[in-house]
PDB file of C-alpha atoms in Angstrom:
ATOM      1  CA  UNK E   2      92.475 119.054 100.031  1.00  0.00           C
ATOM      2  CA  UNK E   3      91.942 114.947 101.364  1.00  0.00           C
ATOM      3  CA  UNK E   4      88.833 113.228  99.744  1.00  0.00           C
ATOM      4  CA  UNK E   5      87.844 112.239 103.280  1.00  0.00           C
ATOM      5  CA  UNK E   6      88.460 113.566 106.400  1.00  0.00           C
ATOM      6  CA  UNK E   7      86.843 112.069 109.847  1.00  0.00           C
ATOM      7  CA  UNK E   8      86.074 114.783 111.981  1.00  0.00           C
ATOM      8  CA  UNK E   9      84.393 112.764 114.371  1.00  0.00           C
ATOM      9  CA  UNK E  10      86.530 110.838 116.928  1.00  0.00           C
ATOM     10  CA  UNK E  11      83.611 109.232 119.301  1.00  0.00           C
ATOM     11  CA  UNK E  12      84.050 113.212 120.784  1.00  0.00           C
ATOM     12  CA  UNK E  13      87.883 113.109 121.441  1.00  0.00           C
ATOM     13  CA  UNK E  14      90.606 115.433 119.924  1.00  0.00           C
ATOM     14  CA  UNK E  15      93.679 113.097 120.829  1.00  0.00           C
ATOM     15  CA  UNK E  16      96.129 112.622 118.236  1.00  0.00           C
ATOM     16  CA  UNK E  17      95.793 109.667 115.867  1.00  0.00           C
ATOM     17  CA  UNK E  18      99.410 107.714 115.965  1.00  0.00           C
ATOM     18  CA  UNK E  19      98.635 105.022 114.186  1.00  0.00           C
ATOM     19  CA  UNK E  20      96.282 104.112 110.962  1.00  0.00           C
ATOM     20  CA  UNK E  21      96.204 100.813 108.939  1.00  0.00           C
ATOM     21  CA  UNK E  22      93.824  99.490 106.641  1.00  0.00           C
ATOM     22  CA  UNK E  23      91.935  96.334 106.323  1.00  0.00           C
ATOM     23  CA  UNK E  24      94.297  93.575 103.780  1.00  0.00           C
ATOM     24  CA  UNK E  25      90.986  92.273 102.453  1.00  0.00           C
ATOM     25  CA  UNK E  26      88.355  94.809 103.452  1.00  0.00           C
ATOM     26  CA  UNK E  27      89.438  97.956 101.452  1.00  0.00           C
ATOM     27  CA  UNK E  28      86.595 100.666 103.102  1.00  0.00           C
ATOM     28  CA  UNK E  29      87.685  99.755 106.445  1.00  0.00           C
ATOM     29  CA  UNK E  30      90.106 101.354 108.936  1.00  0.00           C
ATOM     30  CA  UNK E  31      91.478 100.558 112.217  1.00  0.00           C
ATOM     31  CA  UNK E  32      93.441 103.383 114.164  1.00  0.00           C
ATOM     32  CA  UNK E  33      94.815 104.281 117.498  1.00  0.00           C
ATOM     33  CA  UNK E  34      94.737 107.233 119.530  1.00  0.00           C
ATOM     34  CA  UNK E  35      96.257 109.176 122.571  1.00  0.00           C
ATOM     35  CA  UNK E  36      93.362 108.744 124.530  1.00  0.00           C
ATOM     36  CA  UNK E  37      93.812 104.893 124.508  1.00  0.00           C
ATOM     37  CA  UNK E  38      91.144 104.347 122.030  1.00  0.00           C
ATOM     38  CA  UNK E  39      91.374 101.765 119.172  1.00  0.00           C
ATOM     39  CA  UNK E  40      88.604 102.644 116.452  1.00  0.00           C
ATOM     40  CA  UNK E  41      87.162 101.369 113.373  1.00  0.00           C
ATOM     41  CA  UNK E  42      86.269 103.389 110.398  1.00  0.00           C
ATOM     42  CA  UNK E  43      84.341 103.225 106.877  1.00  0.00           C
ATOM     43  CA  UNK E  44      85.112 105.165 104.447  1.00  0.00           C
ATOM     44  CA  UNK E  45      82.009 104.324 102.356  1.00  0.00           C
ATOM     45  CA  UNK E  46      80.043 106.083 104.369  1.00  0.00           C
ATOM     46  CA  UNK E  47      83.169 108.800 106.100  1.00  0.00           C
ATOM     47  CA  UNK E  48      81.395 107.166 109.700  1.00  0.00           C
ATOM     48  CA  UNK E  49      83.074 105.893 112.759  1.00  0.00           C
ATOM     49  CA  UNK E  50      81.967 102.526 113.407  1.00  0.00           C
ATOM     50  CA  UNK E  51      82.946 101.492 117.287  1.00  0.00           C
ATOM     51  CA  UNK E  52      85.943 102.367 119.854  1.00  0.00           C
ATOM     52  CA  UNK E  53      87.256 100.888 122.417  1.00  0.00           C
ATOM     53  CA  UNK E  54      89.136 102.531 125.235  1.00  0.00           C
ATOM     54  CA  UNK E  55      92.020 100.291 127.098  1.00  0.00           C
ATOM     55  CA  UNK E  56      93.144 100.778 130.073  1.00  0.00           C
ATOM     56  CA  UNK E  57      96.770 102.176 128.669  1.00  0.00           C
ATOM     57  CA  UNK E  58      97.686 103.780 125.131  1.00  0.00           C
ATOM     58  CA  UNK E  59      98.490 101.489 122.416  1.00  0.00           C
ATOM     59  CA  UNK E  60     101.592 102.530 120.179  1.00  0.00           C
ATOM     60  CA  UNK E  61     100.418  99.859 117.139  1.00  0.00           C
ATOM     61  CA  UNK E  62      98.096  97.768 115.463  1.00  0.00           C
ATOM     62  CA  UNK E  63      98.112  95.763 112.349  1.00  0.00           C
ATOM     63  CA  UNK E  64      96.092  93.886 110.553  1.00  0.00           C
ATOM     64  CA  UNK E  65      96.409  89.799 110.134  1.00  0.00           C
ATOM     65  CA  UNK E  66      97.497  89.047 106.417  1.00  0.00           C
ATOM     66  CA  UNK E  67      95.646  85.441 106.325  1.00  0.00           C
ATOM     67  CA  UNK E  68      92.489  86.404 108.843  1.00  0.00           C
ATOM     68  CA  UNK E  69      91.743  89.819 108.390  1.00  0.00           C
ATOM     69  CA  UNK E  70      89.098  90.280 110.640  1.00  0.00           C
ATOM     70  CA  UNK E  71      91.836  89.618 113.792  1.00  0.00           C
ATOM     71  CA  UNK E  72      94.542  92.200 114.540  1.00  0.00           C
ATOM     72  CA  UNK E  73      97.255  92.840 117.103  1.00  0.00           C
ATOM     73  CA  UNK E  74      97.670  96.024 119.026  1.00  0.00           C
ATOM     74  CA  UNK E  75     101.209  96.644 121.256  1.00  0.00           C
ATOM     75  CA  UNK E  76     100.790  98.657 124.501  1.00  0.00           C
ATOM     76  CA  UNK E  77     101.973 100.692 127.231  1.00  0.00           C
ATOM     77  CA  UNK E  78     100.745  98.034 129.762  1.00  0.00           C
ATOM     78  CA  UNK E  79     104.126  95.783 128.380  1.00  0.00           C
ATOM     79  CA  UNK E  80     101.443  93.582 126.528  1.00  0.00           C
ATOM     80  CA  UNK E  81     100.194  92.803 123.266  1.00  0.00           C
ATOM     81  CA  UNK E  82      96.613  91.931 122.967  1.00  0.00           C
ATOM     82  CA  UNK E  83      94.912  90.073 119.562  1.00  0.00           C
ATOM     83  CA  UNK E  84      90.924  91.341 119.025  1.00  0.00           C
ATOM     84  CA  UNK E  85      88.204  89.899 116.744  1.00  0.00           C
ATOM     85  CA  UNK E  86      86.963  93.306 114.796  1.00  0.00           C
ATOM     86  CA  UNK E  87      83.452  92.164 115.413  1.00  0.00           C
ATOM     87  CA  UNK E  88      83.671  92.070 119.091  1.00  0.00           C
ATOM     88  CA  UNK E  89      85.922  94.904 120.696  1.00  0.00           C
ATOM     89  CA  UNK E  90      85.086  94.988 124.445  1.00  0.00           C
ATOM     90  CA  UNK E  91      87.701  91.862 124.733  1.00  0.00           C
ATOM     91  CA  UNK E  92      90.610  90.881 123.561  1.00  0.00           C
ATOM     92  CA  UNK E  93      90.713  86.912 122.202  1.00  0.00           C
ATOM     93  CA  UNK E  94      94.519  86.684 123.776  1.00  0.00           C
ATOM     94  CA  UNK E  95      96.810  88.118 125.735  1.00  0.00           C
ATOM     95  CA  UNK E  96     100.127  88.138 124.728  1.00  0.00           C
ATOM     96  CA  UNK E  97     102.691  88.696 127.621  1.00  0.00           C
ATOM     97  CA  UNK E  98     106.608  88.778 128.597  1.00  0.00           C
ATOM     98  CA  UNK E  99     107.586  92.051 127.740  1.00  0.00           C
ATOM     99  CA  UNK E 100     108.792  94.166 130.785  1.00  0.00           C
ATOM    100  CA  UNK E 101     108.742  97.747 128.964  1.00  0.00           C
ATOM    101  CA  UNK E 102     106.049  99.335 126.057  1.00  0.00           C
ATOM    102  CA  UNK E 103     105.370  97.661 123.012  1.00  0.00           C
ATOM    103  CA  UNK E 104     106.667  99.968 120.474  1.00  0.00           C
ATOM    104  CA  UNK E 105     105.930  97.699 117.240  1.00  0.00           C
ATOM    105  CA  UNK E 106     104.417  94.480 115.970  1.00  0.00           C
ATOM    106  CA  UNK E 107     104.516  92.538 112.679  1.00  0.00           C
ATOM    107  CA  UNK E 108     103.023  89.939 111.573  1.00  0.00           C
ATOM    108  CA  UNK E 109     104.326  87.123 109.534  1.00  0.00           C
ATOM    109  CA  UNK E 110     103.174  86.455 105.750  1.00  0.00           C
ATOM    110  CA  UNK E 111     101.636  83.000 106.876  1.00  0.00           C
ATOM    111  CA  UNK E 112      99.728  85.240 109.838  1.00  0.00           C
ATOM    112  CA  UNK E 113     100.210  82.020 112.307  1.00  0.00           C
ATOM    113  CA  UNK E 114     102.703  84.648 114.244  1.00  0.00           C
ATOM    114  CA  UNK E 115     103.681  87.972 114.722  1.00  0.00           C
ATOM    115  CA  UNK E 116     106.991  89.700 116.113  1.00  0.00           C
ATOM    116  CA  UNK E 117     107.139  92.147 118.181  1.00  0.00           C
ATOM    117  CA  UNK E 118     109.688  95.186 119.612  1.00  0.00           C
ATOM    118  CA  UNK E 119     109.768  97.189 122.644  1.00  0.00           C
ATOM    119  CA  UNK E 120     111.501  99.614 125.340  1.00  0.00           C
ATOM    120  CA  UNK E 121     113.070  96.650 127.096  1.00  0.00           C
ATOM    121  CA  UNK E 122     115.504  96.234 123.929  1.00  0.00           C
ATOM    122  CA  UNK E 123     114.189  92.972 123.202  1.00  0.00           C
ATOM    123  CA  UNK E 124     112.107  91.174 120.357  1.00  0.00           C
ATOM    124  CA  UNK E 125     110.086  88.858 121.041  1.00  0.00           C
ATOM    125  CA  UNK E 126     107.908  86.065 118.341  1.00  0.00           C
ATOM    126  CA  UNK E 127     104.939  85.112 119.385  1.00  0.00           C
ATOM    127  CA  UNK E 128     102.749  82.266 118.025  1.00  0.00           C
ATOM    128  CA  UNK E 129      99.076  82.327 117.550  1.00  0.00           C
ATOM    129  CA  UNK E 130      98.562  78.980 117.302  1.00  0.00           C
ATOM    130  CA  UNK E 131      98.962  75.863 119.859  1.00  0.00           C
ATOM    131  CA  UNK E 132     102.105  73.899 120.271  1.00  0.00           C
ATOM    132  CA  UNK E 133     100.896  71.002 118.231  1.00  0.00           C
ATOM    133  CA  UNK E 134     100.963  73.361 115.086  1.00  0.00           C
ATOM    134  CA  UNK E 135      97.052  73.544 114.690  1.00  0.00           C
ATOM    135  CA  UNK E 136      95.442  76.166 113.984  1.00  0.00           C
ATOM    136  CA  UNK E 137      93.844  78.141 117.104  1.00  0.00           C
ATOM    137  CA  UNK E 138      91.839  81.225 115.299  1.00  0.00           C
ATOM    138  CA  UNK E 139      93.648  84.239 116.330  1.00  0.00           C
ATOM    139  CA  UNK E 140      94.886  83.247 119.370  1.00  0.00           C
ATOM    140  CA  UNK E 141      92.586  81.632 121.275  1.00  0.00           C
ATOM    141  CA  UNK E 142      94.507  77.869 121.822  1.00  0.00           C
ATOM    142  CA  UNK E 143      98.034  79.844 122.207  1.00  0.00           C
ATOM    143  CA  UNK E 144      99.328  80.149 125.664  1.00  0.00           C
ATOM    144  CA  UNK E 145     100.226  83.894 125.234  1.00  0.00           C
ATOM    145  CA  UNK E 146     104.029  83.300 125.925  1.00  0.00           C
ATOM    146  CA  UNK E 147     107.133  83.901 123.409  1.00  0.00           C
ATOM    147  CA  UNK E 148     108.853  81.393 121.169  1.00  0.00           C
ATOM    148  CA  UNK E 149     111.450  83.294 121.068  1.00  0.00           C
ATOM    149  CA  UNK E 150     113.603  86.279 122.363  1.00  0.00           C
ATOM    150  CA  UNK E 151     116.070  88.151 120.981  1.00  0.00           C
ATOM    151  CA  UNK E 152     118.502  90.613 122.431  1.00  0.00           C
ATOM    152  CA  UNK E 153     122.294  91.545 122.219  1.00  0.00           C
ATOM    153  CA  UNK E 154     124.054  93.944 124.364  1.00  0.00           C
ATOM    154  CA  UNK E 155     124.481  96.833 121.931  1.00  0.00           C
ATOM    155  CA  UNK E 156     121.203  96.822 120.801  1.00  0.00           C
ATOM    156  CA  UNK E 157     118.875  99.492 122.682  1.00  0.00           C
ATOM    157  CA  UNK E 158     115.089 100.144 122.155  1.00  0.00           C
ATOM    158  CA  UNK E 159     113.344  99.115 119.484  1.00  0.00           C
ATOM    159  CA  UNK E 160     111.033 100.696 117.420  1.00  0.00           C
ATOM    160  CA  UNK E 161     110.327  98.812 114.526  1.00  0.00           C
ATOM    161  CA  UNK E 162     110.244  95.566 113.540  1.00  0.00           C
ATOM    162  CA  UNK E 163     109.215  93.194 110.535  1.00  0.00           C
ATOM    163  CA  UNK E 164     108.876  90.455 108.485  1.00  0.00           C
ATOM    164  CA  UNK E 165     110.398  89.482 105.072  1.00  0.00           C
ATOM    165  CA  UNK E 166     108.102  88.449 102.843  1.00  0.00           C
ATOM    166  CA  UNK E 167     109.291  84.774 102.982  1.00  0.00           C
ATOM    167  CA  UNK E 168     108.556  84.381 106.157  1.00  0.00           C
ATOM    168  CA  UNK E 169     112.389  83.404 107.123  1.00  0.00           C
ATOM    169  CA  UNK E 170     113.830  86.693 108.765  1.00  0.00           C
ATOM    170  CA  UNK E 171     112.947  89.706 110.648  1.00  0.00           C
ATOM    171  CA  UNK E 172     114.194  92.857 110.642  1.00  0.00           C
ATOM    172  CA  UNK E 173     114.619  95.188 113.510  1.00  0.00           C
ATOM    173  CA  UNK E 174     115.322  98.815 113.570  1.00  0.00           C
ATOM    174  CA  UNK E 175     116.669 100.289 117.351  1.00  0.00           C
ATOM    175  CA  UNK E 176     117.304 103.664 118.795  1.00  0.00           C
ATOM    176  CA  UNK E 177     121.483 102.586 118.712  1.00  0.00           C
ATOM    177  CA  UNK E 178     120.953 103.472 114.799  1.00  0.00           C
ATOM    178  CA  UNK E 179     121.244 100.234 113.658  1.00  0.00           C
ATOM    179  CA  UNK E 180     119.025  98.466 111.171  1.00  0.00           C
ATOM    180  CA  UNK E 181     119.009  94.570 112.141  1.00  0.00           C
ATOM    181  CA  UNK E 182     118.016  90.908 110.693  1.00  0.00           C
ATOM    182  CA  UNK E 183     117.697  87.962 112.470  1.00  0.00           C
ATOM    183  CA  UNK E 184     116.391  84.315 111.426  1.00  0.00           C
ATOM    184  CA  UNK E 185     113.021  84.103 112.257  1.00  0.00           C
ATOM    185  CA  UNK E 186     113.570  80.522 113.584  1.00  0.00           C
ATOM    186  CA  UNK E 187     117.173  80.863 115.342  1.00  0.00           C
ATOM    187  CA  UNK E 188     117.893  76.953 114.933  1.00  0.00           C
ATOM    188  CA  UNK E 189     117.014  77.226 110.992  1.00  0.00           C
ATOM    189  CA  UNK E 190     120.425  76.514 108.633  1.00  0.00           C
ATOM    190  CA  UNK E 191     120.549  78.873 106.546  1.00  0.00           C
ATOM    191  CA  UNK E 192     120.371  77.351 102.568  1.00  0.00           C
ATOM    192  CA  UNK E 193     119.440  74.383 100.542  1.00  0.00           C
ATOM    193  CA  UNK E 194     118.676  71.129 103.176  1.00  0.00           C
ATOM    194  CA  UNK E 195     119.596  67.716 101.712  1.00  0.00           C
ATOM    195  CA  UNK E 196     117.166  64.963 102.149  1.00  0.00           C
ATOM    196  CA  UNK E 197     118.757  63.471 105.023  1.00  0.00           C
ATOM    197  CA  UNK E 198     118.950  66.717 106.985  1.00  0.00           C
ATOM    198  CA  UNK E 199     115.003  67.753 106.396  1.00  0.00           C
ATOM    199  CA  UNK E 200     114.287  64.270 107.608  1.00  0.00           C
ATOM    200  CA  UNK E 201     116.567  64.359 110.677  1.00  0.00           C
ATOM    201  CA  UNK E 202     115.185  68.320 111.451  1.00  0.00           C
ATOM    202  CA  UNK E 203     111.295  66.760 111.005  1.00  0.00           C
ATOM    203  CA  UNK E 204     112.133  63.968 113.561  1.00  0.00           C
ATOM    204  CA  UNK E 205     113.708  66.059 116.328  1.00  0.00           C
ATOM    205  CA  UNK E 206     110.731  67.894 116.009  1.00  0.00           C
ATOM    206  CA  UNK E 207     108.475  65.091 116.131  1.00  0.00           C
ATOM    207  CA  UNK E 208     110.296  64.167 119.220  1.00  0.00           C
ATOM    208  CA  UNK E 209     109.634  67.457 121.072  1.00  0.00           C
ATOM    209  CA  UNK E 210     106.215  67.300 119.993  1.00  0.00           C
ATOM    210  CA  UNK E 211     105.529  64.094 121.453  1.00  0.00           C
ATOM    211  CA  UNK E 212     107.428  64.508 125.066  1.00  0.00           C
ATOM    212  CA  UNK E 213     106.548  68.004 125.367  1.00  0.00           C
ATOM    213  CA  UNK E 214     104.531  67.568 128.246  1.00  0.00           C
ATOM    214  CA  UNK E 215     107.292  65.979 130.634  1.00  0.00           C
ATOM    215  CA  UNK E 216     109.259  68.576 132.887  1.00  0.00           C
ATOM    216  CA  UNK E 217     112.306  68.133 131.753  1.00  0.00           C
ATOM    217  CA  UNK E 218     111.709  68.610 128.295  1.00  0.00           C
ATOM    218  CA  UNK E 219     109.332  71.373 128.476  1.00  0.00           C
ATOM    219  CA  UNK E 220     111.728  73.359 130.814  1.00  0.00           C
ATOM    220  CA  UNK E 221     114.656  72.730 128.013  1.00  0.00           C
ATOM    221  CA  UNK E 222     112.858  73.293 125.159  1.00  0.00           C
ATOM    222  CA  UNK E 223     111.369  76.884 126.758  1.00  0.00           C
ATOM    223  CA  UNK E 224     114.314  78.290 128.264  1.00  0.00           C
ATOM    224  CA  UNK E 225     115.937  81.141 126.767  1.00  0.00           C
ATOM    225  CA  UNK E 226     118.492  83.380 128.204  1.00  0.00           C
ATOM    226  CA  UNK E 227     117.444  86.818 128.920  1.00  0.00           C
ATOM    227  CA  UNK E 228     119.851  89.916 130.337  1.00  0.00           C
ATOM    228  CA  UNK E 229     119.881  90.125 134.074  1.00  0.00           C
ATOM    229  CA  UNK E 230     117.632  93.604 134.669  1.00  0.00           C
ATOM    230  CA  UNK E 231     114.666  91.899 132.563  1.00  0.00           C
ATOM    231  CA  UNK E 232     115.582  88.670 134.587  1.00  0.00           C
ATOM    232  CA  UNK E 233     114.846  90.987 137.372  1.00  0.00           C
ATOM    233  CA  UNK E 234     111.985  93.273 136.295  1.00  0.00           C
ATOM    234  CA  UNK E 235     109.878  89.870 135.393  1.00  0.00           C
ATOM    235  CA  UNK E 236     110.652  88.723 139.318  1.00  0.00           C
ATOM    236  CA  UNK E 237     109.139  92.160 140.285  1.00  0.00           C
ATOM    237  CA  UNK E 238     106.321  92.096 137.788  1.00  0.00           C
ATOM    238  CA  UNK E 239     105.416  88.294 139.190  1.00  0.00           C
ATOM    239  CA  UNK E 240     105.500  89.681 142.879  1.00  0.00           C
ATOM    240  CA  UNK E 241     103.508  92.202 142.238  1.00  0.00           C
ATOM    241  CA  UNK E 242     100.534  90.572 140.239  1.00  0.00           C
ATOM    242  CA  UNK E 243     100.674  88.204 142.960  1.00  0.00           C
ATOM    243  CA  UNK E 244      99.732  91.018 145.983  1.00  0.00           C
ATOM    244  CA  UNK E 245      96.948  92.330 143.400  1.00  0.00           C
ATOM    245  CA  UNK E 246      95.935  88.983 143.355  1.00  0.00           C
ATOM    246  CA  UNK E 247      95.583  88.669 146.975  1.00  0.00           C
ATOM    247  CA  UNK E 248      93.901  91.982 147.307  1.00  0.00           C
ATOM    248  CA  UNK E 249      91.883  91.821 144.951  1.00  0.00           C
ATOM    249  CA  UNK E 250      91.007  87.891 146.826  1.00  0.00           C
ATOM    250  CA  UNK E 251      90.454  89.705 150.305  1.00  0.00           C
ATOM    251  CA  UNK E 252      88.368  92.669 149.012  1.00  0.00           C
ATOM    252  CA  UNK E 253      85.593  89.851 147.559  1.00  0.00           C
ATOM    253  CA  UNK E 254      86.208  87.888 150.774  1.00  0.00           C
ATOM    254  CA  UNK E 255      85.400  90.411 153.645  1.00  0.00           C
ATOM    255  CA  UNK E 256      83.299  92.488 151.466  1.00  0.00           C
ATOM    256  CA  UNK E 257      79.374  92.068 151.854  1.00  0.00           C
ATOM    257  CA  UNK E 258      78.357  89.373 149.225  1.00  0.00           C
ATOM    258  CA  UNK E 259      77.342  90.662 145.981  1.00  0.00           C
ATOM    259  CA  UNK E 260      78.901  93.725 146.522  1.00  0.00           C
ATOM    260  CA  UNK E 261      82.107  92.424 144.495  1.00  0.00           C
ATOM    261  CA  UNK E 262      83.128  89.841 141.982  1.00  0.00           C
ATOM    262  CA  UNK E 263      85.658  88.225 140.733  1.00  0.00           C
ATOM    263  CA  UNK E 264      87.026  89.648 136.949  1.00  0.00           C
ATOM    264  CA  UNK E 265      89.440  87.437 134.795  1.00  0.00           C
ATOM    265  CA  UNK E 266      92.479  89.161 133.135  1.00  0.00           C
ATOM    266  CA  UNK E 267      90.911  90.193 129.858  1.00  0.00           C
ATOM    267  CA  UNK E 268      87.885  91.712 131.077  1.00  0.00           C
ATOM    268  CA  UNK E 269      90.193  94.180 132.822  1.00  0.00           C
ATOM    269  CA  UNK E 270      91.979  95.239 129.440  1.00  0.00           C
ATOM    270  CA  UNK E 271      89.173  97.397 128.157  1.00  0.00           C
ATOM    271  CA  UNK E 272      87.738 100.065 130.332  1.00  0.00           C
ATOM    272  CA  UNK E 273      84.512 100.540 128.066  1.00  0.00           C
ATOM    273  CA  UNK E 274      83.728 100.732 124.119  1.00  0.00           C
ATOM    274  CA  UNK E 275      81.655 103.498 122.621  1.00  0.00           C
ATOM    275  CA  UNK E 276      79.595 103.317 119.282  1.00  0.00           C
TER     276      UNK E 276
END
């Protein structure tokens, strides 16, 4: 027989597919369900704390290894969203690029970034903090966009995906029966760097740093090559975000005022949260 079993789900009897506890806070539990909830239990007290439902199921969640009161959730909506365990009715960032479910995140020993893999066959690395290299609490200074893709053309959906614990490769594990690992900075040498070479690698990097914000060097440093249907489904996904956009524009316009107002991206994410 368990020690502990909790019965009560906020009223729902959707299956649980994912459970993770807290890295620092052992009583505590974060799950998600079927019915698109993400909930927090203690098991102190064998209560449910607070749920929120999104607006889509969410296929995982983990916990941040350096600030465990953040975690990461991957969803059906193609995004990944960060929230602050003490306030669940939004996420802090939005995390987007991905143009099929989020079937796994990871995070990365240093928690400053977290991989994850999806239907689309790709992995992606985000960062959670800003492009200087200071920290931005979870998320909030990042711009939500990959560092990095990955991708080959054997390589079909991915379902899990990893960190080593030194922070220098990821491994990936896809539906073609492979088991994958990739450098978790592409342009890294592999092996002991010589003086010269760290101090070479450190000014290049300086230099990217410091004309980041000109055209030409952000579009160069940013561009990554990507396989032609998820070249195409992004097009799509831009098109259409752009009509709801201008619907959503009109409705507030011809609509009697006060009647409707405007709603920024992440208060759409969570349709209500339930203590």
């Amino acid at each position: 027989t368990p020690i502990t079993s909790f019965n009560n789900l906020w009223g729902s009897d959707d299956t649980v597919t994912t459970v993770r506890y807290n890295p620092a806070e052992r009583d505590l539990i974060a799950h998600c369900s079927s019915d698109r909830g993400i909930g927090l239990h203690d098991t102190r007290t064998a209560s449910a704390l607070q749920k929120t439902i999104m607006g889509m199921k969410s296929n995982c969640l983990e916990w941040n290894p350096m600030e465990p009161y953040m975690f990461v959730v991957g969803n059906e909506d193609y995004n990944a969203y960060t929230f602050d365990m003490r306030k669940l009715s939004r996420p802090t960032t939005i995390f987007k690029g991905h143009v099929g479910a989020v079937m796994s995140v990871g995070w990365s020993p240093t928690g400053t970034e977290f991989v994850t893999g999806s239907y689309d066959k790709t992995i992606r690395i985000f960062s959670t903090r800003k492009e200087g290299g200071t920290a931005s609490h979870g998320g909030y200074g990042s711009n939500g966009t990959a560092r990095d893709i990955y991708h080959t053309k054997r390589m079909q959906r991915i379902f899990c995906v990893g960190y080593t614990l030194d922070h220098k490769y990821i491994l990936s594990g896809s539906d073609d029966t492979n088991i994958r690992m990739w450098k978790a900075r592409s342009s890294e040498k592999i092996g002991q760097l010589s003086a010269r070479e760290e101090s070479s690698l450190q000014y290049r990097q300086a230099l990217v740093q410091k004309y980041a914000h000109l055209p030409e060097v952000k579009r160069i440093h940013k561009a990554r090559r990507v396989p032609k249907f998820i070249k195409k489904e992004t097009e799509q996904a831009m098109v259409q975000k752009e009509k709801r956009r201008r619907k959503e524009t009109n409705v507030i316009k011809h609509s009697k005022p006060g009647t409707h107002k405007y709603t920024d991206e992440k208060g759409k994410v969570v349709v209500k949260t339930v203590d």
